[in-house]
Amino acid sequence: MDSQVSNGSGLEAAHITDLLVFGFLQSSKYNFHQELEALSQELPVEVYLDADLEDELQTDGSRASRSFYQGRIEPDSESQEEVIQNIARRLAQVGDEMDHSIQPTLVRQLAAQFRNASLSEEDRRNCLAKALDEVKTAFPRDMENEKAMLIMTLLLARNVASHAPSLLPDVFRTTVNFINQNLFAYVRNLVRNGMD
């Protein structure tokens, strides 16, 4: 597996996935923004919260951008980081349409497994894989398998985090590791192509 994507700033594989998962989660309508803010400070890459989530409405009706964390990503530049954020938003939009496919009992079971402190990271990835297998029948037939797997993986993470926000750091880490092990070639191609 390549450790870098050749275009843009050449982010390392794990950082690409960090940005993608973070961007997907921040595109959520669920209430774990405080946990996302805390998580963003631990990430080794620049992240920022969406303007829709964190900007303040000014008296003239415009929005004042507040840049958080390790640096500012300029909105006019089409940096690799911004491409990844745009991909995450698009995946979240598609995911919103597929979200009904995930049963609440599956989310509760997965959250309970993540709460089990005796599980190793590998065990958590296996729990995520098993949950993903359970929702495979709900994959849209007209969507390529890798895209459906990526979106469902991200949806499972988002739903567990919304069910139990305190689990966000563990869910985030496990999701990033799972994607890097199983879907990174697809993610790398999305970034290279700017998502078809």
Coordinates of N, CA and C in Angstrom, one line a residue:
M1 N 0.9 -1.2 0.0 CA 0.0 0.0 0.0 C 0.9 1.2 0.0
D2 N 0.5 2.2 -0.9 CA 1.3 3.4 -0.9 C 1.1 4.2 0.4
S3 N 2.1 4.8 0.9 CA 1.9 5.6 2.1 C 1.5 7.1 1.8
Q4 N 1.6 7.4 0.5 CA 1.2 8.8 0.1 C 0.4 8.8 -1.1
V5 N -0.4 9.8 -1.3 CA -1.1 10.0 -2.5 C -0.3 11.0 -3.3
S6 N -0.1 10.7 -4.6 CA 0.9 11.5 -5.4 C 0.5 12.9 -5.7
N7 N -0.7 13.3 -5.7 CA -1.1 14.6 -6.0 C -1.2 15.5 -4.7
G8 N -1.4 16.8 -4.9 CA -1.6 17.6 -3.7 C -0.4 17.6 -2.8
S9 N -0.7 17.7 -1.5 CA 0.4 17.9 -0.6 C 1.0 16.6 -0.1
G10 N 0.6 15.4 -0.7 CA 1.1 14.1 -0.4 C 0.9 13.7 1.1
L11 N -0.3 13.8 1.5 CA -0.6 13.4 2.9 C -0.4 11.9 3.0
E12 N 0.0 11.5 4.2 CA 0.2 10.0 4.4 C -1.2 9.4 4.5
A13 N -1.2 8.1 4.2 CA -2.5 7.3 4.2 C -3.3 7.5 5.4
A14 N -2.8 7.4 6.6 CA -3.6 7.5 7.8 C -4.2 8.9 7.9
H15 N -3.5 9.9 7.5 CA -4.0 11.3 7.6 C -5.1 11.5 6.6
I16 N -5.0 10.9 5.4 CA -6.1 11.0 4.4 C -7.4 10.4 5.1
T17 N -7.3 9.3 5.6 CA -8.4 8.6 6.2 C -8.9 9.4 7.5
D18 N -8.0 9.9 8.3 CA -8.4 10.8 9.4 C -9.3 11.9 8.9
L19 N -8.9 12.6 7.9 CA -9.6 13.7 7.4 C -11.0 13.3 6.8
L20 N -11.0 12.2 6.1 CA -12.2 11.7 5.5 C -13.3 11.3 6.6
V21 N -12.8 10.5 7.6 CA -13.7 10.1 8.6 C -14.2 11.3 9.4
F22 N -13.3 12.2 9.8 CA -13.6 13.4 10.5 C -14.6 14.2 9.7
G23 N -14.4 14.4 8.4 CA -15.3 15.2 7.6 C -16.7 14.6 7.5
F24 N -16.7 13.3 7.4 CA -18.0 12.6 7.4 C -18.8 12.8 8.7
L25 N -18.1 12.6 9.8 CA -18.7 12.8 11.1 C -19.2 14.2 11.3
Q26 N -18.4 15.2 10.9 CA -18.8 16.6 11.2 C -19.9 17.0 10.3
S27 N -20.2 16.2 9.2 CA -21.4 16.5 8.4 C -22.6 15.9 8.9
S28 N -22.5 15.5 10.1 CA -23.7 14.8 10.8 C -24.6 15.8 11.4
K29 N -25.9 15.4 11.4 CA -26.9 16.2 12.1 C -27.0 15.9 13.6
Y30 N -26.2 14.9 14.0 CA -26.3 14.4 15.4 C -25.5 15.3 16.3
N31 N -25.7 15.2 17.6 CA -25.2 16.1 18.6 C -23.9 15.5 19.3
F32 N -22.8 15.5 18.5 CA -21.6 15.1 19.2 C -20.5 16.1 18.7
H33 N -20.9 17.3 18.5 CA -19.9 18.3 18.0 C -18.8 18.6 19.1
Q34 N -19.2 18.6 20.3 CA -18.2 18.9 21.4 C -17.1 17.8 21.4
E35 N -17.6 16.6 21.2 CA -16.6 15.4 21.1 C -15.7 15.5 19.9
L36 N -16.3 16.0 18.8 CA -15.5 16.2 17.6 C -14.5 17.3 17.8
E37 N -14.8 18.3 18.5 CA -13.9 19.4 18.7 C -12.7 18.9 19.5
A38 N -13.0 18.1 20.6 CA -11.9 17.5 21.4 C -11.1 16.5 20.5
L39 N -11.7 15.7 19.7 CA -11.0 14.8 18.9 C -10.1 15.5 17.9
S40 N -10.6 16.6 17.3 CA -9.8 17.3 16.3 C -8.5 17.8 16.9
Q41 N -8.4 18.1 18.2 CA -7.2 18.6 18.8 C -6.2 17.5 19.0
E42 N -6.6 16.2 18.9 CA -5.7 15.1 19.0 C -5.2 14.6 17.6
L43 N -5.8 15.0 16.5 CA -5.4 14.6 15.2 C -4.1 15.2 14.8
P44 N -3.2 14.4 14.1 CA -2.0 14.9 13.6 C -2.1 15.7 12.3
V45 N -3.3 16.0 11.8 CA -3.5 16.8 10.6 C -4.4 18.0 10.9
E46 N -4.4 18.9 10.0 CA -5.2 20.1 10.2 C -6.7 19.7 9.9
V47 N -7.5 20.0 10.8 CA -9.0 19.8 10.5 C -9.7 21.1 11.0
Y48 N -10.8 21.3 10.5 CA -11.6 22.4 10.8 C -13.1 22.0 10.8
L49 N -13.9 22.6 11.6 CA -15.3 22.3 11.7 C -16.0 23.1 10.5
D50 N -16.9 22.5 9.9 CA -17.7 23.1 8.8 C -18.2 24.5 9.2
A51 N -18.3 25.4 8.3 CA -18.9 26.7 8.6 C -20.3 26.6 9.1
D52 N -21.0 25.7 8.5 CA -22.4 25.5 8.9 C -22.6 25.1 10.4
L53 N -21.6 24.5 10.9 CA -21.6 24.0 12.3 C -21.1 25.0 13.3
E54 N -20.1 25.7 12.9 CA -19.4 26.5 14.0 C -19.3 28.0 13.7
D55 N -19.6 28.5 12.5 CA -19.5 29.9 12.2 C -20.6 30.7 12.9
E56 N -20.3 31.9 13.2 CA -21.3 32.7 13.9 C -21.9 33.7 12.8
L57 N -23.2 33.8 12.9 CA -23.9 34.7 12.0 C -23.6 36.2 12.4
Q58 N -23.2 37.0 11.4 CA -22.8 38.4 11.7 C -24.1 39.2 11.5
T59 N -24.0 40.5 12.0 CA -25.2 41.4 11.9 C -25.5 41.7 10.5
D60 N -24.6 41.6 9.5 CA -24.9 41.9 8.1 C -25.4 40.7 7.4
G61 N -25.5 39.5 8.1 CA -26.0 38.3 7.5 C -25.0 37.4 7.0
S62 N -23.7 37.9 7.0 CA -22.6 37.0 6.6 C -22.2 36.1 7.7
R63 N -21.3 35.2 7.4 CA -20.8 34.3 8.4 C -19.3 34.6 8.7
A64 N -19.0 34.6 9.9 CA -17.6 34.9 10.3 C -16.9 33.5 10.5
S65 N -15.9 33.2 9.7 CA -15.3 31.9 9.8 C -14.4 31.8 11.0
R66 N -14.5 30.8 11.8 CA -13.6 30.6 12.9 C -12.8 29.3 12.6
S67 N -11.5 29.5 12.5 CA -10.7 28.4 12.2 C -10.2 27.8 13.5
F68 N -10.2 26.5 13.6 CA -9.9 25.8 14.8 C -8.6 25.0 14.6
Y69 N -8.0 24.7 15.7 CA -7.0 23.6 15.8 C -5.7 23.9 15.3
Q70 N -5.1 23.1 14.4 CA -3.7 23.2 14.2 C -3.4 24.2 13.0
G71 N -4.3 24.8 12.4 CA -4.0 25.7 11.3 C -5.3 26.0 10.5
R72 N -5.1 26.9 9.6 CA -6.3 27.3 8.8 C -6.1 26.7 7.4
I73 N -7.2 26.2 6.9 CA -7.2 25.7 5.5 C -8.0 26.8 4.7
E74 N -7.3 27.5 3.8 CA -7.9 28.6 3.1 C -9.0 28.1 2.2
P75 N -10.2 28.7 2.2 CA -11.3 28.2 1.5 C -11.2 28.3 0.0
D76 N -10.3 29.2 -0.5 CA -10.2 29.4 -1.9 C -9.2 28.4 -2.6
S77 N -8.4 27.8 -1.8 CA -7.4 26.9 -2.3 C -8.0 25.5 -2.5
E78 N -7.7 24.8 -3.5 CA -8.2 23.5 -3.7 C -7.2 22.5 -3.3
S79 N -6.8 22.6 -2.0 CA -5.8 21.7 -1.4 C -6.3 20.3 -1.3
Q80 N -5.4 19.4 -1.1 CA -5.8 18.0 -1.0 C -6.7 17.8 0.2
E81 N -6.5 18.6 1.3 CA -7.3 18.5 2.5 C -8.8 18.9 2.1
E82 N -8.9 20.0 1.3 CA -10.2 20.4 1.0 C -10.9 19.5 0.0
V83 N -10.2 18.8 -0.8 CA -10.8 17.8 -1.7 C -11.3 16.7 -0.8
I84 N -10.6 16.3 0.2 CA -11.0 15.2 1.1 C -12.3 15.6 1.8
Q85 N -12.3 16.9 2.3 CA -13.5 17.4 3.0 C -14.7 17.4 2.1
N86 N -14.5 17.8 0.8 CA -15.6 17.8 -0.1 C -16.1 16.3 -0.4
I87 N -15.2 15.4 -0.5 CA -15.6 14.0 -0.7 C -16.4 13.5 0.5
A88 N -15.9 13.9 1.7 CA -16.6 13.5 3.0 C -18.0 14.0 3.0
R89 N -18.2 15.2 2.6 CA -19.5 15.8 2.6 C -20.4 15.1 1.6
R90 N -19.9 14.8 0.4 CA -20.7 14.1 -0.6 C -21.1 12.7 -0.1
L91 N -20.1 12.0 0.5 CA -20.4 10.7 1.1 C -21.5 10.8 2.2
A92 N -21.4 11.8 3.0 CA -22.4 12.0 4.0 C -23.8 12.2 3.4
Q93 N -23.9 13.0 2.3 CA -25.2 13.2 1.7 C -25.7 11.9 1.2
V94 N -24.9 11.1 0.5 CA -25.4 9.8 0.1 C -25.7 8.9 1.3
G95 N -24.9 9.0 2.3 CA -25.1 8.2 3.5 C -26.5 8.5 4.2
D96 N -26.8 9.8 4.2 CA -28.1 10.2 4.8 C -29.3 9.4 4.1
E97 N -29.2 9.2 2.8 CA -30.2 8.4 2.1 C -30.2 6.9 2.4
M98 N -29.0 6.4 2.9 CA -28.9 5.0 3.2 C -29.1 4.7 4.7
D99 N -29.1 5.7 5.5 CA -29.1 5.6 6.9 C -30.2 4.7 7.5
H100 N -31.4 4.8 6.8 CA -32.5 4.0 7.3 C -32.2 2.5 7.2
S101 N -31.2 2.0 6.5 CA -30.9 0.6 6.3 C -30.2 0.0 7.6
I102 N -29.8 0.9 8.5 CA -29.1 0.4 9.7 C -30.1 0.3 10.8
Q103 N -30.3 -0.9 11.3 CA -31.2 -1.1 12.4 C -30.7 -0.6 13.7
P104 N -31.5 0.1 14.5 CA -31.1 0.6 15.8 C -30.5 -0.5 16.8
T105 N -31.0 -1.7 16.7 CA -30.5 -2.8 17.5 C -29.0 -3.1 17.2
L106 N -28.7 -3.0 15.9 CA -27.3 -3.3 15.4 C -26.4 -2.2 16.0
V107 N -26.9 -0.9 16.0 CA -26.1 0.2 16.5 C -25.9 0.0 18.0
R108 N -26.9 -0.4 18.7 CA -26.8 -0.6 20.2 C -25.8 -1.7 20.5
Q109 N -25.9 -2.8 19.7 CA -25.0 -3.9 19.9 C -23.5 -3.5 19.7
L110 N -23.3 -2.8 18.6 CA -22.0 -2.3 18.3 C -21.4 -1.4 19.3
A111 N -22.3 -0.5 19.8 CA -21.9 0.4 20.9 C -21.5 -0.3 22.2
A112 N -22.3 -1.4 22.5 CA -22.0 -2.2 23.7 C -20.6 -2.9 23.5
Q113 N -20.3 -3.3 22.3 CA -19.0 -4.0 22.0 C -17.9 -3.0 22.2
F114 N -18.1 -1.7 21.7 CA -17.1 -0.7 21.9 C -16.9 -0.3 23.3
R115 N -17.9 -0.4 24.1 CA -17.8 -0.1 25.6 C -17.0 -1.2 26.3
N116 N -16.8 -2.3 25.8 CA -16.1 -3.4 26.4 C -14.6 -3.1 26.4
A117 N -14.1 -2.7 27.5 CA -12.7 -2.3 27.6 C -11.7 -3.4 27.4
S118 N -12.2 -4.7 27.5 CA -11.3 -5.8 27.3 C -11.0 -6.1 25.9
L119 N -11.8 -5.5 25.0 CA -11.6 -5.8 23.5 C -10.4 -5.1 23.0
S120 N -9.6 -5.8 22.2 CA -8.4 -5.2 21.6 C -8.9 -4.4 20.4
E121 N -8.0 -3.6 19.8 CA -8.3 -2.9 18.6 C -8.7 -3.8 17.4
E122 N -8.0 -5.0 17.3 CA -8.4 -6.0 16.3 C -9.8 -6.5 16.6
D123 N -10.1 -6.8 17.8 CA -11.5 -7.2 18.1 C -12.5 -6.2 17.7
R124 N -12.3 -5.0 18.0 CA -13.2 -3.9 17.6 C -13.4 -3.8 16.1
R125 N -12.3 -4.0 15.3 CA -12.3 -4.0 13.9 C -13.2 -5.2 13.4
N126 N -13.0 -6.3 14.1 CA -13.8 -7.5 13.7 C -15.3 -7.3 14.0
C127 N -15.6 -6.6 15.1 CA -17.0 -6.3 15.4 C -17.6 -5.3 14.4
L128 N -16.8 -4.4 13.9 CA -17.2 -3.5 12.9 C -17.4 -4.2 11.6
A129 N -16.5 -5.1 11.3 CA -16.7 -6.0 10.0 C -17.9 -6.8 10.1
K130 N -18.2 -7.4 11.2 CA -19.4 -8.2 11.4 C -20.7 -7.4 11.2
A131 N -20.7 -6.2 11.8 CA -21.8 -5.3 11.7 C -22.0 -4.9 10.2
L132 N -20.9 -4.7 9.5 CA -20.9 -4.3 8.1 C -21.5 -5.5 7.3
D133 N -21.1 -6.7 7.6 CA -21.7 -7.9 6.9 C -23.2 -8.0 7.1
E134 N -23.7 -7.5 8.3 CA -25.1 -7.6 8.5 C -25.9 -6.6 7.7
V135 N -25.3 -5.5 7.3 CA -26.0 -4.5 6.5 C -25.7 -4.6 5.0
K136 N -24.9 -5.6 4.6 CA -24.5 -5.7 3.2 C -25.8 -5.9 2.3
T137 N -26.8 -6.5 2.8 CA -28.0 -6.8 2.0 C -28.7 -5.5 1.7
A138 N -28.4 -4.4 2.4 CA -29.0 -3.1 2.2 C -28.2 -2.3 1.2
F139 N -27.1 -2.7 0.7 CA -26.3 -1.9 -0.2 C -27.1 -1.7 -1.5
P140 N -27.2 -0.5 -2.0 CA -27.9 -0.2 -3.2 C -27.3 -1.0 -4.4
R141 N -28.1 -1.6 -5.1 CA -27.6 -2.5 -6.2 C -26.9 -1.7 -7.3
D142 N -27.2 -0.5 -7.5 CA -26.6 0.3 -8.5 C -25.3 1.1 -8.1
M143 N -24.8 0.8 -6.9 CA -23.7 1.4 -6.3 C -22.5 0.4 -6.3
E144 N -21.3 0.9 -6.7 CA -20.2 -0.1 -6.6 C -20.0 -0.5 -5.2
N145 N -19.5 -1.8 -5.0 CA -19.4 -2.4 -3.7 C -18.5 -1.6 -2.7
E146 N -17.4 -1.2 -3.2 CA -16.4 -0.5 -2.3 C -17.0 0.8 -1.8
K147 N -17.7 1.6 -2.7 CA -18.4 2.8 -2.2 C -19.4 2.5 -1.2
A148 N -20.3 1.5 -1.4 CA -21.3 1.1 -0.5 C -20.7 0.7 0.9
M149 N -19.6 -0.1 0.8 CA -18.9 -0.5 2.0 C -18.4 0.7 2.8
L150 N -17.7 1.6 2.1 CA -17.2 2.8 2.7 C -18.3 3.6 3.4
I151 N -19.3 3.9 2.7 CA -20.4 4.7 3.3 C -21.1 4.0 4.4
M152 N -21.3 2.7 4.3 CA -21.9 2.0 5.5 C -21.0 1.9 6.7
T153 N -19.7 1.8 6.4 CA -18.7 1.8 7.5 C -18.8 3.1 8.2
L154 N -18.8 4.2 7.5 CA -18.9 5.6 8.0 C -20.2 5.8 8.7
L155 N -21.3 5.3 8.2 CA -22.6 5.4 8.8 C -22.6 4.6 10.2
L156 N -22.1 3.4 10.2 CA -22.0 2.7 11.4 C -21.3 3.5 12.5
A157 N -20.1 4.1 12.1 CA -19.4 4.9 13.0 C -20.2 6.1 13.5
R158 N -20.8 6.8 12.6 CA -21.6 7.9 13.0 C -22.8 7.6 13.9
N159 N -23.4 6.5 13.6 CA -24.6 6.1 14.4 C -24.2 5.6 15.8
V160 N -23.0 4.9 15.9 CA -22.5 4.6 17.2 C -22.2 5.8 18.0
A161 N -21.5 6.7 17.3 CA -21.1 8.0 18.0 C -22.3 8.8 18.4
S162 N -23.3 8.8 17.6 CA -24.5 9.5 18.0 C -25.3 8.8 19.2
H163 N -25.2 7.5 19.2 CA -25.8 6.7 20.3 C -25.1 6.9 21.6
A164 N -23.7 7.0 21.5 CA -22.9 7.1 22.7 C -21.7 8.0 22.4
P165 N -21.9 9.3 22.4 CA -20.8 10.3 22.1 C -19.5 10.0 22.8
S166 N -19.5 9.5 24.0 CA -18.3 9.2 24.7 C -17.4 8.2 24.0
L167 N -18.0 7.4 23.1 CA -17.2 6.4 22.4 C -16.6 7.0 21.1
L168 N -16.8 8.2 20.8 CA -16.3 8.8 19.5 C -14.8 8.6 19.3
P169 N -13.9 8.8 20.3 CA -12.5 8.6 20.0 C -12.2 7.1 19.6
D170 N -12.8 6.2 20.3 CA -12.5 4.7 20.0 C -13.2 4.4 18.6
V171 N -14.4 4.8 18.4 CA -15.0 4.6 17.1 C -14.3 5.2 16.0
F172 N -13.8 6.4 16.2 CA -13.0 7.1 15.1 C -11.8 6.3 14.8
R173 N -11.0 5.9 15.8 CA -9.7 5.2 15.6 C -10.0 3.9 14.9
T174 N -11.0 3.1 15.4 CA -11.3 1.8 14.8 C -11.7 2.0 13.3
T175 N -12.5 3.0 13.1 CA -13.0 3.2 11.7 C -11.9 3.5 10.8
V176 N -11.0 4.4 11.2 CA -9.8 4.8 10.4 C -9.0 3.5 10.1
N177 N -8.7 2.7 11.1 CA -7.9 1.5 10.9 C -8.6 0.5 10.0
F178 N -9.9 0.4 10.2 CA -10.7 -0.6 9.3 C -10.6 -0.1 7.9
I179 N -10.8 1.2 7.6 CA -10.8 1.7 6.3 C -9.4 1.5 5.7
N180 N -8.3 1.9 6.5 CA -7.0 1.7 6.0 C -6.6 0.3 5.6
Q181 N -7.2 -0.7 6.4 CA -6.9 -2.1 6.1 C -7.7 -2.6 4.9
N182 N -8.9 -2.1 4.7 CA -9.8 -2.8 3.8 C -10.3 -2.0 2.6
L183 N -10.2 -0.6 2.7 CA -10.8 0.2 1.7 C -9.9 1.3 1.2
F184 N -8.6 1.3 1.6 CA -7.8 2.5 1.4 C -7.5 2.7 -0.1
A185 N -7.4 1.6 -0.9 CA -7.2 1.8 -2.3 C -8.3 2.5 -3.0
Y186 N -9.5 2.2 -2.5 CA -10.7 2.9 -3.0 C -10.7 4.4 -2.6
V187 N -10.4 4.7 -1.3 CA -10.3 6.0 -0.8 C -9.2 6.8 -1.6
R188 N -8.1 6.2 -1.8 CA -7.0 6.9 -2.5 C -7.4 7.3 -3.9
N189 N -8.2 6.4 -4.6 CA -8.7 6.7 -5.9 C -9.7 7.8 -5.9
L190 N -10.6 7.8 -4.8 CA -11.5 8.9 -4.7 C -10.8 10.3 -4.6
V191 N -9.7 10.3 -3.8 CA -9.0 11.5 -3.6 C -8.3 11.9 -4.9
R192 N -7.7 11.0 -5.6 CA -7.0 11.3 -6.9 C -8.0 11.8 -7.9
N193 N -9.2 11.2 -8.0 CA -10.2 11.6 -9.0 C -11.1 12.7 -8.5
G194 N -11.0 13.1 -7.3 CA -11.9 14.2 -6.7 C -13.3 13.6 -6.6
M195 N -13.5 12.3 -6.7 CA -14.8 11.6 -6.6 C -15.7 11.8 -7.8
D196 N -15.9 10.8 -8.5 CA -16.8 10.8 -9.7 C -18.2 11.0 -9.3

